[in-house]
């Protein structure tokens, strides 16, 4: 180095060490200016084109806990923990116990109520109406007969029977007198005399009976008998009118209500039978299941839980200075598993009230102490996403071209 300096110094004595440093700085100055310009351009670029805002969170899924409203003993378990099932797949089946017998009993009860309702709705049969009318006519004829009284022929016949009875009495008395004289002469036995006396008594009684019959016919029908018969006619008339008009509307409604109640009870049993089979309401994965055939399940208690793989969303927390997002806004979502494949998300929830930053929240500005919780629904195309994945939500909306 020294030899070189000596050579230069000898060649041009006017050049010294300080002049050489100035020459070097003059050559480097454009490079320094260029570096400063580049830094200024980067600053201006960062101001005019800032990096899009983003927050981080985890992908979550709706959890559905399934159970039965009737409970009972487990008959079959068709799935295992972690298994993926389709919507409508049978998961667990319970034993029916006495539901089958209750259903059969209610079916018979419903049939009886249905028949009774149809009978009341149809009204009385033609034969029943005709029978009631015939009874009315019979009782009316009886009243007319009582009002008309006995016929003259009947009275004359009664008088003839009375006359005959009197003749028979006179003959019996003559026979008795003759036999009494013969008895005094011991011409007849005591038995023959007794028989003659009894014949007189019988003839006398017969005359009395015949006389009463004649008196009854001549007196005619008693007013009490006519009133009784008239009341029976009115009763029969009302019964016939009742059959003609049919059942009251209240009776029809009562029969219909009884039928509907039996039908509702049967439907309730059938719904309980449906609850014996626990089916998947969605297409998802079995998250937890600890059940074996023979276990007893309480009514209304969850027996397994599922994750809805078609309804994924990201839970994230947005600082106060970035809370300008709105529900329904479409944003871009990226995950670490697929860094080059962004997904489309939709803001489905923004908390109205701020909260302190949870311990597991990751944001680009940790100085924000209060944040707003948001939910971003994700389109899980081709079934690529899974609950638990880390995801970044880019807060700039997709609709504005950014």
Coordinates of C-alpha atoms in Angstrom, one line a residue, residues 1 11 25 57 79 118-119 122 138 151-152 155 165 168 184 218-219 235 270 289 296 317 339 341 383 387 395:
X1 CA 0.0 0.0 0.0
X11 CA 4.1 10.5 -10.4
X25 CA -16.9 10.0 -1.3
X57 CA -58.5 -17.1 14.9
X79 CA -71.8 -45.5 14.7
X118 CA -120.2 -41.8 12.3
X119 CA -123.3 -43.3 14.0
X122 CA -125.6 -40.3 10.3
X138 CA -150.5 -48.1 19.0
X151 CA -169.6 -51.0 22.6
X152 CA -173.3 -51.7 23.0
X155 CA -173.0 -54.5 27.2
X165 CA -175.8 -66.8 35.7
X168 CA -178.0 -71.3 36.8
X184 CA -184.3 -86.1 55.3
X218 CA -172.3 -49.4 31.7
X219 CA -170.1 -47.0 33.7
X235 CA -144.1 -39.7 25.4
X270 CA -96.3 -42.8 17.2
X289 CA -70.0 -41.1 22.0
X296 CA -80.2 -46.8 30.1
X317 CA -61.3 -10.7 17.8
X339 CA -51.3 -21.0 2.1
X341 CA -55.6 -21.3 -1.6
X383 CA -64.3 -30.5 2.3
X387 CA -62.4 -27.5 13.0
X395 CA -60.7 -7.5 6.9

